[in-house]
Coordinates of C-alpha atoms in Angstrom, one line a residue:
Chain E
X29 CA 6.6 11.8 -56.2
X30 CA 10.7 14.0 -55.1
X31 CA 12.0 14.5 -50.9
X32 CA 11.3 18.2 -51.1
X33 CA 7.7 18.3 -52.8
X34 CA 7.1 15.4 -49.8
X35 CA 8.2 18.0 -47.4
X36 CA 6.3 20.4 -48.6
X37 CA 3.0 18.5 -48.7
X38 CA 4.2 16.8 -45.1
X39 CA 4.4 21.0 -43.9
X40 CA 1.4 21.8 -45.8
X41 CA -1.0 20.0 -43.8
X42 CA 1.1 20.1 -40.3
X43 CA -0.3 24.0 -41.6
X44 CA -3.4 23.8 -41.6
X45 CA -4.0 21.2 -39.0
X46 CA -3.1 23.7 -36.8
X47 CA -5.5 25.9 -38.5
X48 CA -7.8 24.0 -37.7
X49 CA -7.2 24.0 -34.0
X50 CA -7.5 27.6 -33.5
X51 CA -7.2 31.1 -33.6
X52 CA -5.3 30.8 -29.6
X53 CA -2.3 28.0 -32.2
X54 CA 0.7 30.4 -33.7
X55 CA 2.1 29.3 -36.5
X56 CA 6.2 28.6 -36.3
X57 CA 8.9 30.7 -36.8
X58 CA 6.1 33.9 -36.0
X59 CA 7.8 34.9 -32.4
X60 CA 9.4 38.5 -32.6
X61 CA 12.9 38.9 -31.9
X62 CA 13.4 43.1 -30.6
X63 CA 17.5 42.4 -29.9
X64 CA 19.8 40.4 -31.6
X65 CA 20.8 37.7 -29.6
X66 CA 24.8 38.0 -28.1
X67 CA 24.2 34.1 -27.7
X68 CA 24.7 34.5 -31.7
X69 CA 26.3 38.2 -32.7
X70 CA 28.5 38.0 -29.5
X71 CA 31.7 35.2 -30.0
X72 CA 31.5 33.5 -26.5
X73 CA 33.9 31.6 -25.1
X74 CA 33.2 27.8 -25.9
X75 CA 34.0 29.2 -29.5
X76 CA 37.2 30.5 -29.1
X77 CA 39.4 29.1 -26.8
X78 CA 39.3 25.1 -26.0
X79 CA 37.7 22.6 -24.1
X80 CA 38.2 19.5 -22.4
X81 CA 40.9 16.8 -23.4
X82 CA 40.2 13.8 -24.4
X83 CA 40.5 11.1 -21.0
X84 CA 39.7 14.6 -18.8
X85 CA 36.5 11.9 -17.7
X86 CA 38.2 9.1 -17.8
X87 CA 34.8 8.1 -16.8
X88 CA 31.9 10.4 -18.4
X89 CA 29.4 11.6 -16.4
X90 CA 26.5 13.8 -17.1
X91 CA 27.5 17.3 -17.9
X92 CA 26.9 19.9 -15.0
X93 CA 23.7 20.8 -16.0
X94 CA 22.8 17.8 -16.0
X95 CA 23.0 17.6 -12.0
X96 CA 19.2 17.0 -11.1
X97 CA 18.5 13.9 -12.6
X98 CA 19.2 12.0 -10.0
X99 CA 17.6 9.4 -8.3
X100 CA 15.8 10.6 -5.3
X101 CA 14.2 8.7 -2.2
X102 CA 11.0 8.7 -0.5
X103 CA 13.1 9.2 3.6
X104 CA 9.6 8.5 5.6
X105 CA 8.7 5.4 3.7
X106 CA 11.6 3.0 5.3
X107 CA 13.3 2.9 8.6
X108 CA 16.9 2.9 7.1
X109 CA 19.0 3.8 4.2
X110 CA 21.3 0.6 4.1
X111 CA 16.7 -1.0 3.2
X112 CA 14.9 1.9 1.9
X113 CA 14.6 1.9 -1.9
X114 CA 14.6 5.2 -4.6
X115 CA 13.7 6.4 -7.8
X116 CA 14.8 6.8 -11.1
X117 CA 13.9 10.0 -12.6
X118 CA 11.3 9.2 -15.2
X119 CA 10.2 13.0 -15.7
X120 CA 13.5 13.9 -17.6
X121 CA 14.5 10.7 -19.4
X122 CA 13.1 10.1 -22.8
X123 CA 13.8 6.4 -24.9
X124 CA 13.3 3.6 -23.0
X125 CA 16.3 3.1 -21.6
X126 CA 17.5 3.3 -18.6
X127 CA 20.9 4.6 -17.9
X128 CA 22.9 2.6 -14.8
X129 CA 23.3 5.6 -12.9
X130 CA 20.4 7.0 -12.0
X131 CA 18.6 3.6 -12.1
X132 CA 16.1 3.3 -9.8
X133 CA 17.7 1.0 -6.5
X134 CA 16.8 -1.3 -4.0
X135 CA 18.0 -3.1 -1.1
X136 CA 17.9 -5.4 1.9
X137 CA 20.4 -5.2 3.5
X138 CA 22.2 -2.2 1.8
X139 CA 24.0 -3.1 -1.8
X140 CA 27.2 -4.9 -0.8
X141 CA 31.3 -5.2 -2.6
X142 CA 31.4 -8.9 -4.4
X143 CA 34.4 -8.5 -6.2
X144 CA 34.0 -11.1 -10.0
X145 CA 37.0 -13.0 -7.8
X146 CA 35.0 -14.1 -4.5
X147 CA 31.7 -14.6 -6.4
X148 CA 30.3 -18.1 -6.4
X149 CA 27.5 -19.6 -7.5
X150 CA 25.8 -22.5 -7.1
X151 CA 23.5 -25.3 -8.1
X152 CA 22.2 -27.6 -5.9
X153 CA 18.8 -29.9 -4.7
X154 CA 17.0 -31.5 -7.2
X155 CA 20.4 -31.7 -10.1
X156 CA 22.3 -34.4 -10.3
X157 CA 25.4 -32.8 -10.3
X158 CA 25.4 -30.0 -7.3
X159 CA 28.5 -27.8 -9.7
X160 CA 29.7 -24.0 -9.0
X161 CA 30.7 -21.9 -11.3
X162 CA 32.9 -18.9 -11.0
X163 CA 32.7 -16.0 -12.1
X164 CA 34.7 -16.9 -15.8
X165 CA 32.8 -20.0 -16.6
X166 CA 29.5 -17.8 -16.1
X167 CA 30.4 -16.0 -19.7
X168 CA 31.6 -19.4 -21.4
X169 CA 28.4 -20.3 -21.3
X170 CA 26.3 -18.9 -24.8
X171 CA 25.2 -15.7 -23.7
X172 CA 22.3 -13.9 -25.1
X173 CA 21.0 -10.2 -25.1
X174 CA 17.4 -9.3 -23.4
X175 CA 16.1 -5.8 -23.1
X176 CA 13.3 -5.8 -20.2
X177 CA 11.5 -4.0 -17.5
X178 CA 12.6 -4.5 -13.7
X179 CA 10.0 -2.9 -11.8
X180 CA 9.6 -3.0 -8.6
X181 CA 5.6 -4.1 -7.2
X182 CA 5.7 -1.7 -4.9
X183 CA 5.4 0.8 -7.4
X184 CA 2.9 3.5 -7.8
X185 CA 2.4 1.4 -3.9
X186 CA 1.8 4.8 -2.1
X187 CA -1.8 5.4 -4.3
X188 CA -3.7 3.0 -3.2
X189 CA -5.5 5.5 -0.7
X190 CA -4.9 8.6 -2.5
X191 CA -3.4 10.4 -5.2
X192 CA -0.2 11.8 -2.5
X193 CA 3.4 11.7 -4.2
X194 CA 4.2 14.3 -6.1
X195 CA 6.0 13.3 -9.3
X196 CA 6.0 11.2 -11.6
X197 CA 9.4 10.0 -10.5
X198 CA 7.9 9.4 -7.4
X199 CA 4.6 7.2 -8.0
X200 CA 5.6 5.0 -10.9
X201 CA 10.9 6.0 -10.8
X202 CA 10.2 2.1 -9.4
X203 CA 11.4 0.9 -12.6
X204 CA 14.1 0.8 -14.8
X205 CA 14.1 -0.8 -18.6
X206 CA 17.9 -2.2 -19.3
X207 CA 19.3 -3.9 -22.1
X208 CA 21.2 -7.3 -20.3
X209 CA 23.5 -9.5 -21.3
X210 CA 23.9 -13.2 -20.0
X211 CA 23.3 -16.3 -19.4
X212 CA 19.0 -18.5 -19.9
X213 CA 19.3 -20.1 -16.0
X214 CA 17.7 -23.8 -18.9
X215 CA 21.6 -23.7 -19.1
X216 CA 23.3 -24.1 -16.2
X217 CA 20.2 -26.2 -14.9
X218 CA 21.0 -28.2 -17.2
X219 CA 24.4 -28.7 -17.4
X220 CA 24.2 -29.6 -13.4
X221 CA 21.2 -32.0 -14.9
X222 CA 17.7 -31.2 -12.9
X223 CA 15.5 -33.5 -12.3
X224 CA 12.3 -32.6 -15.0
X225 CA 10.3 -33.9 -11.3
X226 CA 11.4 -30.6 -9.8
X227 CA 9.0 -28.0 -10.3
X228 CA 10.6 -25.2 -8.4
X229 CA 14.4 -23.2 -7.8
X230 CA 14.7 -21.5 -4.8
X231 CA 17.8 -18.7 -5.4
X232 CA 19.1 -16.3 -2.9
X233 CA 21.4 -13.5 -2.5
X234 CA 24.7 -13.4 -0.9
X235 CA 23.7 -9.9 0.8
X236 CA 22.5 -10.8 4.5
X237 CA 19.2 -10.8 3.7
X238 CA 20.1 -13.3 2.0
X239 CA 17.0 -12.7 0.1
X240 CA 15.0 -15.4 -1.4
X241 CA 12.5 -16.3 -4.4
X242 CA 10.7 -19.2 -4.9
X243 CA 9.8 -19.5 -8.8
X244 CA 8.2 -22.1 -10.8
X245 CA 10.5 -24.0 -13.3
X246 CA 8.3 -23.8 -15.8
X247 CA 9.4 -19.5 -16.1
X248 CA 12.8 -20.5 -14.6
X249 CA 13.3 -22.4 -18.2
X250 CA 11.5 -19.9 -20.1
X251 CA 13.3 -16.9 -20.2
X252 CA 15.1 -16.0 -16.6
X253 CA 18.3 -15.1 -17.9
X254 CA 21.4 -15.2 -15.1
X255 CA 23.1 -11.9 -16.7
X256 CA 26.5 -9.9 -15.7
X257 CA 26.0 -6.9 -17.9
X258 CA 23.3 -4.1 -18.4
X259 CA 23.7 -1.5 -21.4
X260 CA 26.5 -3.4 -22.8
X261 CA 28.8 -2.6 -19.0
X262 CA 29.6 -4.7 -16.0
X263 CA 26.3 -4.7 -14.1
X264 CA 26.3 -2.2 -11.6
X265 CA 26.9 -2.5 -8.1
X266 CA 23.9 -1.4 -6.8
X267 CA 21.7 -3.9 -9.9
X268 CA 23.6 -6.8 -7.9
X269 CA 27.8 -7.1 -9.5
X270 CA 28.8 -9.1 -11.0
X271 CA 25.5 -11.4 -11.3
X272 CA 21.6 -10.7 -10.8
X273 CA 19.4 -12.5 -12.0
X274 CA 17.0 -11.7 -14.7
X275 CA 13.1 -12.3 -14.3
X276 CA 10.9 -10.9 -18.0
X277 CA 7.9 -8.6 -16.7
X278 CA 7.5 -10.8 -13.0
X279 CA 8.0 -8.9 -10.5
X280 CA 11.3 -6.5 -9.4
X281 CA 11.6 -8.6 -5.4
X282 CA 12.4 -12.2 -7.8
X283 CA 15.3 -10.6 -9.6
X284 CA 17.9 -11.4 -7.2
X285 CA 21.0 -9.7 -7.5
X286 CA 24.1 -11.1 -5.8
X287 CA 23.4 -14.0 -6.7
X288 CA 25.1 -16.8 -5.3
X289 CA 22.9 -20.6 -5.5
X290 CA 19.9 -21.8 -7.0
X291 CA 18.3 -24.9 -6.1
X292 CA 15.8 -27.4 -7.7
X293 CA 13.3 -27.8 -4.9
X294 CA 10.0 -29.6 -5.0
X295 CA 8.0 -27.3 -3.1
X296 CA 8.5 -23.8 -2.6
X297 CA 10.6 -22.4 0.6
X298 CA 7.2 -19.5 1.5
X299 CA 10.1 -17.8 2.7
X300 CA 9.6 -13.7 3.7
X301 CA 9.9 -12.2 1.4
X302 CA 6.8 -14.2 -0.2
X303 CA 5.1 -14.6 2.3
X304 CA 4.4 -11.6 5.3
X305 CA 5.4 -9.3 2.4
X306 CA 4.9 -9.2 -1.7
X307 CA 1.0 -10.4 -0.8
X308 CA -1.7 -8.4 -1.8
X309 CA -4.6 -8.0 1.1
X310 CA -7.8 -7.8 -0.9
X311 CA -9.9 -5.4 0.7
X312 CA -12.0 -8.7 2.7
X313 CA -8.3 -9.4 4.9
X314 CA -7.8 -12.2 2.5
X315 CA -3.7 -12.1 0.3
X316 CA -3.4 -13.1 -3.1
X317 CA 0.3 -14.9 -3.1
X318 CA 2.8 -15.8 -6.2
X319 CA 1.4 -12.0 -8.1
X320 CA 4.4 -12.8 -9.5
X321 CA 3.3 -10.8 -13.4
X322 CA 3.4 -7.4 -13.3
X323 CA 0.4 -6.4 -15.3
X324 CA -0.3 -3.3 -18.3
X325 CA 0.5 0.3 -16.9
X326 CA 1.7 2.9 -18.6
X327 CA 2.4 6.8 -16.8
X328 CA 2.6 10.0 -18.3
X329 CA 6.2 11.8 -17.4
X330 CA 6.1 14.9 -19.8
X331 CA 4.0 17.2 -18.7
X332 CA 4.5 15.9 -15.0
X333 CA 4.3 18.0 -11.5
X334 CA 9.0 17.8 -11.7
X335 CA 8.0 18.2 -15.9
X336 CA 5.8 21.3 -16.2
X337 CA 5.2 23.2 -19.3
X338 CA 7.7 25.7 -20.0
X339 CA 6.6 27.9 -22.9
X340 CA 2.8 28.8 -23.0
X341 CA 0.2 27.0 -25.7
X342 CA 0.9 25.7 -28.9
X343 CA 2.8 22.9 -29.8
X344 CA 3.9 19.7 -27.1
X345 CA 5.2 17.1 -26.5
X346 CA 3.2 15.0 -24.6
X347 CA 5.0 11.5 -23.7
X348 CA 5.2 9.4 -21.2
X349 CA 5.9 5.5 -21.1
X350 CA 3.7 2.1 -20.8
X351 CA 4.9 -1.4 -20.3
X352 CA 3.1 -5.0 -19.0
X353 CA 4.7 -7.8 -17.5
X354 CA 2.5 -9.7 -19.8
X355 CA 4.2 -9.2 -23.4
X356 CA 4.2 -6.5 -26.2
X357 CA 2.5 -3.7 -26.3
X358 CA 0.2 -2.3 -28.7
X359 CA -1.1 0.6 -27.9
X360 CA -1.4 3.4 -25.8
X361 CA -4.3 5.8 -25.2
X362 CA -4.3 9.7 -24.1
X363 CA -7.1 11.7 -22.5
X364 CA -6.4 15.3 -22.1
X365 CA -9.7 14.9 -20.2
X366 CA -9.5 13.3 -16.9
X367 CA -10.4 10.2 -19.6
X368 CA -14.6 11.6 -21.2
X369 CA -12.2 11.6 -24.7
X370 CA -9.0 9.3 -25.5
X371 CA -7.3 9.2 -28.9
X372 CA -4.0 7.3 -29.7
X373 CA -1.1 8.0 -28.7
X374 CA 1.7 7.0 -31.2
X375 CA 4.8 4.7 -30.1
X376 CA 7.8 5.7 -31.0
X377 CA 8.1 1.9 -31.6
X378 CA 6.4 -1.3 -31.7
X379 CA 6.2 -2.6 -27.9
X380 CA 8.8 -5.1 -27.0
X381 CA 7.9 -8.1 -25.4
X382 CA 8.5 -7.3 -21.6
X383 CA 10.2 -3.9 -22.5
X384 CA 9.4 0.0 -21.7
X385 CA 7.8 1.6 -24.5
X386 CA 8.2 5.3 -24.9
X387 CA 5.0 7.3 -26.3
X388 CA 4.6 10.5 -28.1
X389 CA 0.8 12.6 -28.3
X390 CA 2.8 15.6 -30.1
X391 CA -0.8 18.3 -29.6
X392 CA -1.1 21.9 -30.0
X393 CA -2.0 23.6 -26.5
X394 CA -4.4 25.9 -26.5
X395 CA -3.3 26.9 -23.1
X396 CA -6.7 25.7 -21.0
X397 CA -5.7 22.9 -17.6
X398 CA -5.4 19.5 -18.7
X399 CA -6.4 16.1 -16.9
X400 CA -4.0 14.1 -18.5
X401 CA -4.3 10.3 -18.1
X402 CA -2.5 8.1 -19.8
X403 CA -4.3 5.1 -20.3
X404 CA -1.7 1.2 -22.0
X405 CA -3.8 -2.4 -23.4
X406 CA -1.3 -5.2 -23.9
X407 CA -1.2 -7.9 -26.7
X408 CA -3.6 -10.4 -24.2
X409 CA -5.9 -7.7 -24.8
X410 CA -5.7 -6.3 -21.9
X411 CA -6.3 -2.3 -20.6
X412 CA -5.1 -0.3 -18.0
X413 CA -7.7 -0.3 -15.2
X414 CA -8.3 3.0 -13.5
X415 CA -7.8 3.8 -9.8
X416 CA -11.3 3.0 -9.3
X417 CA -11.7 -0.5 -10.9
X418 CA -8.6 -1.6 -9.1
X419 CA -10.5 -0.7 -5.6
X420 CA -13.7 -2.8 -6.7
X421 CA -11.6 -5.8 -6.6
X422 CA -8.8 -4.9 -4.5
X423 CA -9.7 -2.7 -0.7
X424 CA -7.9 0.1 -0.2
X425 CA -4.8 -2.3 1.2
X426 CA -2.9 -4.3 -1.9
X427 CA 0.1 -2.4 -1.4
X428 CA 1.7 -4.4 -4.0
X429 CA 0.2 -4.1 -7.8
X430 CA -1.4 -0.9 -8.2
X431 CA -1.4 -0.5 -12.4
X432 CA -4.2 1.7 -12.4
X433 CA -4.0 5.0 -14.9
X434 CA -2.5 8.4 -12.9
X435 CA -3.7 11.6 -13.8
X436 CA -1.9 14.5 -13.5
X437 CA -4.0 17.9 -13.3
X438 CA -2.2 20.5 -15.7
X439 CA -2.8 24.2 -15.2
X440 CA -2.8 27.3 -17.7
X441 CA 0.4 28.0 -16.0
X442 CA 2.2 25.0 -16.5
X443 CA 2.7 24.0 -13.6
X444 CA 1.5 20.3 -12.9
X445 CA -0.2 18.3 -9.2
X446 CA -0.9 14.8 -8.9
X447 CA -4.8 14.2 -8.3
X448 CA -7.5 12.0 -8.3
X449 CA -10.8 11.7 -10.5
X450 CA -13.9 10.9 -10.0
Chain B
X12 CA 50.4 -39.8 -44.7
X13 CA 50.6 -38.5 -41.4
X14 CA 49.3 -35.0 -41.7
X15 CA 46.6 -36.2 -43.5
X16 CA 45.7 -38.4 -40.2
X17 CA 46.2 -36.3 -38.5
X18 CA 43.4 -34.2 -39.7
X19 CA 40.9 -36.1 -40.4
X20 CA 41.4 -37.3 -36.7
X21 CA 40.9 -33.6 -36.1
X22 CA 38.2 -33.4 -38.0
X23 CA 36.1 -36.2 -36.4
X24 CA 36.9 -34.6 -33.1
X25 CA 35.3 -31.8 -34.3
X26 CA 32.3 -32.7 -35.2
X27 CA 31.5 -34.8 -32.4
X28 CA 31.9 -32.1 -30.5
X29 CA 29.1 -29.9 -32.9
X30 CA 27.3 -32.5 -32.4
X31 CA 27.0 -33.1 -28.2
X32 CA 27.2 -28.8 -27.8
X33 CA 23.5 -28.7 -27.6
X34 CA 22.8 -32.8 -25.8
X35 CA 25.2 -32.4 -23.8
X36 CA 26.9 -30.7 -21.0
X37 CA 30.0 -27.6 -22.0
X38 CA 31.9 -29.0 -18.8
X39 CA 31.8 -26.0 -16.7
X40 CA 31.7 -25.0 -12.7
X41 CA 33.0 -28.2 -11.1
X42 CA 30.9 -30.4 -8.3
X43 CA 30.7 -28.8 -5.2
X44 CA 31.8 -29.9 -2.0
X45 CA 28.9 -31.8 0.7
X46 CA 30.8 -28.7 3.0
X47 CA 29.6 -26.6 0.8
X48 CA 26.5 -27.4 0.0
X49 CA 25.5 -27.5 4.3
X50 CA 27.3 -24.3 4.3
X51 CA 24.5 -22.3 2.2
X52 CA 22.1 -24.5 2.1
X53 CA 20.1 -23.2 4.9
X54 CA 16.6 -22.8 3.9
X55 CA 14.0 -23.6 5.4
X56 CA 10.7 -24.8 3.5
X57 CA 7.0 -24.5 4.8
X58 CA 7.3 -28.4 4.9
X59 CA 10.2 -27.9 8.1
X60 CA 12.7 -29.7 5.3
X61 CA 15.6 -27.4 6.5
X62 CA 14.8 -27.0 9.7
X63 CA 18.0 -28.4 12.5
X64 CA 17.8 -30.6 16.0
X65 CA 17.2 -28.2 18.5
X66 CA 14.9 -26.2 20.6
X67 CA 14.1 -22.7 22.9
X68 CA 11.6 -21.3 25.2
X69 CA 10.0 -17.2 24.9
X70 CA 11.4 -17.2 28.4
X71 CA 15.7 -17.6 26.9
X72 CA 13.9 -16.2 23.8
X73 CA 13.5 -12.8 25.4
X74 CA 16.3 -11.8 27.4
X75 CA 18.6 -12.8 23.8
X76 CA 15.2 -11.0 21.8
X77 CA 16.3 -7.6 24.7
X78 CA 19.4 -7.9 23.0
X79 CA 20.1 -8.6 19.6
X80 CA 16.3 -7.2 18.4
X81 CA 14.8 -4.7 21.0
X82 CA 17.1 -2.1 19.6
X83 CA 14.5 -2.4 16.2
X84 CA 11.5 -4.2 16.8
X85 CA 11.3 -3.1 20.6
X86 CA 10.9 -4.9 24.1
X87 CA 7.9 -6.3 23.4
X88 CA 8.0 -6.9 19.3
X89 CA 5.8 -3.3 18.4
X90 CA 8.5 -2.2 16.6
X91 CA 10.0 0.8 16.5
X92 CA 9.1 4.3 14.9
X93 CA 9.4 2.3 10.6
X94 CA 10.6 -0.6 11.9
X95 CA 8.2 -3.6 11.3
X96 CA 5.9 -4.7 14.0
X97 CA 6.4 -8.3 15.3
X98 CA 4.1 -8.2 17.1
X99 CA -0.2 -7.0 17.7
X100 CA -3.0 -7.2 14.8
X101 CA -4.9 -9.8 15.4
X102 CA -8.5 -8.9 13.7
X103 CA -6.8 -6.3 11.4
X104 CA -6.8 -7.4 8.1
X105 CA -10.0 -6.3 6.5
X106 CA -9.4 -3.1 8.1
X107 CA -8.3 0.2 7.3
X108 CA -4.3 -0.4 6.8
X109 CA -3.8 -3.6 9.2
X110 CA -1.5 -4.3 10.7
X111 CA 0.6 -7.2 9.8
X112 CA 2.6 -8.7 11.8
X113 CA 4.0 -12.5 13.0
X114 CA 0.7 -12.9 14.4
X115 CA -2.1 -11.5 12.2
X116 CA -0.6 -12.6 8.7
X117 CA 2.5 -14.8 8.5
X118 CA 0.7 -17.9 6.9
X119 CA 4.3 -20.3 8.2
X120 CA 5.9 -20.9 11.0
X121 CA 8.7 -22.1 9.3
X122 CA 9.1 -19.0 7.7
X123 CA 10.2 -17.0 10.6
X124 CA 12.8 -20.1 11.9
X125 CA 14.0 -19.1 7.9
X126 CA 14.6 -15.6 7.6
X127 CA 16.1 -15.5 11.3
X128 CA 18.4 -17.6 11.3
X129 CA 19.6 -16.4 7.8
X130 CA 19.6 -13.0 7.8
X131 CA 18.9 -11.2 11.0
X132 CA 20.4 -9.7 13.6
X133 CA 20.6 -6.9 11.0
X134 CA 23.4 -5.9 10.7
X135 CA 24.9 -9.4 11.5
X136 CA 23.8 -12.2 9.6
X137 CA 23.1 -15.1 10.4
X138 CA 25.6 -15.5 14.2
X139 CA 22.3 -16.5 15.9
X140 CA 22.8 -21.3 17.0
X141 CA 19.2 -22.6 16.7
X142 CA 18.6 -23.4 19.6
X143 CA 19.3 -19.3 19.9
X144 CA 16.2 -18.5 16.8
X145 CA 14.3 -21.4 18.4
X146 CA 13.9 -19.1 21.4
X147 CA 13.3 -16.1 20.1
X148 CA 10.6 -17.4 17.3
X149 CA 9.4 -18.8 20.8
X150 CA 9.2 -15.6 22.6
X151 CA 7.8 -13.6 19.5
X152 CA 5.0 -16.4 19.5
X153 CA 4.2 -15.2 23.5
X154 CA 4.9 -11.6 21.9
X155 CA 1.8 -12.5 20.3
X156 CA -0.7 -14.7 22.8
X157 CA 0.1 -17.0 20.8
X158 CA 1.9 -19.3 23.6
X159 CA 2.5 -19.8 26.7
X160 CA 6.7 -18.3 28.1
X161 CA 7.1 -22.6 29.2
X162 CA 6.7 -23.5 26.3
X163 CA 9.2 -24.8 24.7
X164 CA 9.1 -25.1 21.0
X165 CA 11.9 -27.3 18.5
X166 CA 11.9 -29.4 16.0
X167 CA 9.7 -31.5 16.8
X168 CA 6.3 -29.8 17.1
X169 CA 7.5 -26.8 15.4
X170 CA 5.2 -28.1 12.5
X171 CA 2.0 -28.8 14.5
X172 CA 1.9 -25.8 15.1
X173 CA -0.1 -23.7 12.9
X174 CA -0.4 -19.6 12.4
X175 CA -3.7 -17.8 13.0
X176 CA -3.5 -16.4 9.8
X177 CA -2.7 -20.0 7.8
X178 CA -5.5 -19.9 5.4
X179 CA -5.4 -16.1 4.8
X180 CA -3.9 -16.2 1.4
X181 CA -5.2 -17.9 -1.7
X182 CA -2.8 -17.7 -5.1
X183 CA -3.3 -15.3 -7.6
X184 CA -6.7 -15.6 -8.8
X185 CA -6.4 -12.3 -11.7
X186 CA -6.8 -14.1 -14.1
X187 CA -10.6 -15.0 -13.3
X188 CA -11.0 -11.4 -11.3
X189 CA -10.1 -9.0 -13.4
X190 CA -8.0 -10.1 -16.4
X191 CA -11.5 -11.6 -17.9
X192 CA -13.4 -7.9 -16.9
X193 CA -10.9 -5.8 -18.6
X194 CA -10.4 -6.2 -21.6
X195 CA -13.2 -4.7 -22.9
X196 CA -12.9 -2.5 -26.2
X197 CA -11.7 1.1 -24.2
X198 CA -14.6 3.5 -24.7
X199 CA -13.4 6.7 -26.8
X200 CA -15.4 8.6 -26.8
X201 CA -18.6 9.9 -23.9
X202 CA -16.6 7.9 -21.9
X203 CA -17.8 9.5 -18.5
X204 CA -21.3 10.2 -17.2
X205 CA -20.0 13.0 -15.8
X206 CA -19.6 14.2 -19.4

């Protein structure tokens, strides 16, 4: 079959599909202009003169028209900006890679200024030889590239008791997804001659909070990376420059930034960040600890409260993100009626292990209100739960690990709002 | 001839390196000196490993707390505004909005010592002496009505202190309580009774 014939066939299929939706649907090109568009008929400045020369911006930033696509915080959430969090503008991004400049930040004592020259990484504890590495040493180990999502355990944490924050950025924006370059932690442990009876590693950052977490040795040897590049360039200061830990699929707090020490131990430290925080209190007052893995989750990023439909009825792209700390996303379903009926969305690419997956549902919107939801499934067969299912098991006080199905109420005018449906 | 020998030697060395690359070390980094390990290896685990020699009571602790901690945590460890509350909250864990403090929630006292020693005071981390940390921990316990004001907390009796919520934690049980339930084939049509 020739290429043209294929195109004709698929176009016929599209038109007949559109016609089947109903009389409200508009065939492509049906809109009529009354007057000629001056952007087309009049000479424009940008088409006649010069633009910027090379090096006008030695390191490029987004053009001014995209100035609103930035990290934002919710000030009342925390007491102080240096021990706080902000949110990735996921409502305005597409694809899966998060640009470093708008990837969410979480600091416990602020983003510190630590140069490569001043950087040291120590490995001690149950090892043959405690070692000190410089930054240059790390670049001499065999390195790997992997794309992984990093999600704060508190992402969606404000939504346990009811719909609260009005925007995907704020309900689901404690996440980013980058391509990391780094050295497998296993290689560094082998270099120090780790004691194979050691069951844990304690990892600690160089900032004043000295954030420390205990990681089981099995995970440390499996896929943990000591990373120094993200999306091809050096880590940003706010993400742990020059070196951070990458703990695929596990809660962001374990991805220790400015990592300076790795200690092989026989028992967990039970540090503040793994006892008083990042533990999940259930309805009966008992709390779960060591809930490291982030369960499968998804959210529609557009349309959403910050990304309303402005074009009226007709062709509409519904899109969102899905991810799982247990492996690959295999399927995402979308509901337009609050979970009564579902249809399976198109994955932009097959799901990748512990990385964001982009999904699309291309519809012909009839202009009526929608209760938009998405539901992710991962390779283990796990199905993202509803809020009710989560609450039935955990109650309302867990704070962390809220991976419930999110609902956006999209009104006839295209505006959307964070709501709950029963 | 000499040239020939050289290349044989070179080839031999190359092979030896190639064979050992995966199995042996790369020889990168240097040995950490004891003083360097001592400077950074400050964590104290739940078994008390790393707990330094020293002591302090709540009376001394109150003075230090008032000077170095109370601006955020309040004079009585009750917490100011959004800053962490360190006292109170007993029997609230199964209520709406539980108040999680050192007294009501933290399972290990070692965690308090470890965190205060390494990460506090906020903005001047790591500046407290070992005895000051014992005294501050004692004051926090006193603020939670868990000890008398003249009780001397020390490396000797530290581990004997059982926290009220020590048994309030279970290791991640999602595999049994959630994953097993939420892995059915998902419903696609007529999924709600209220349709």
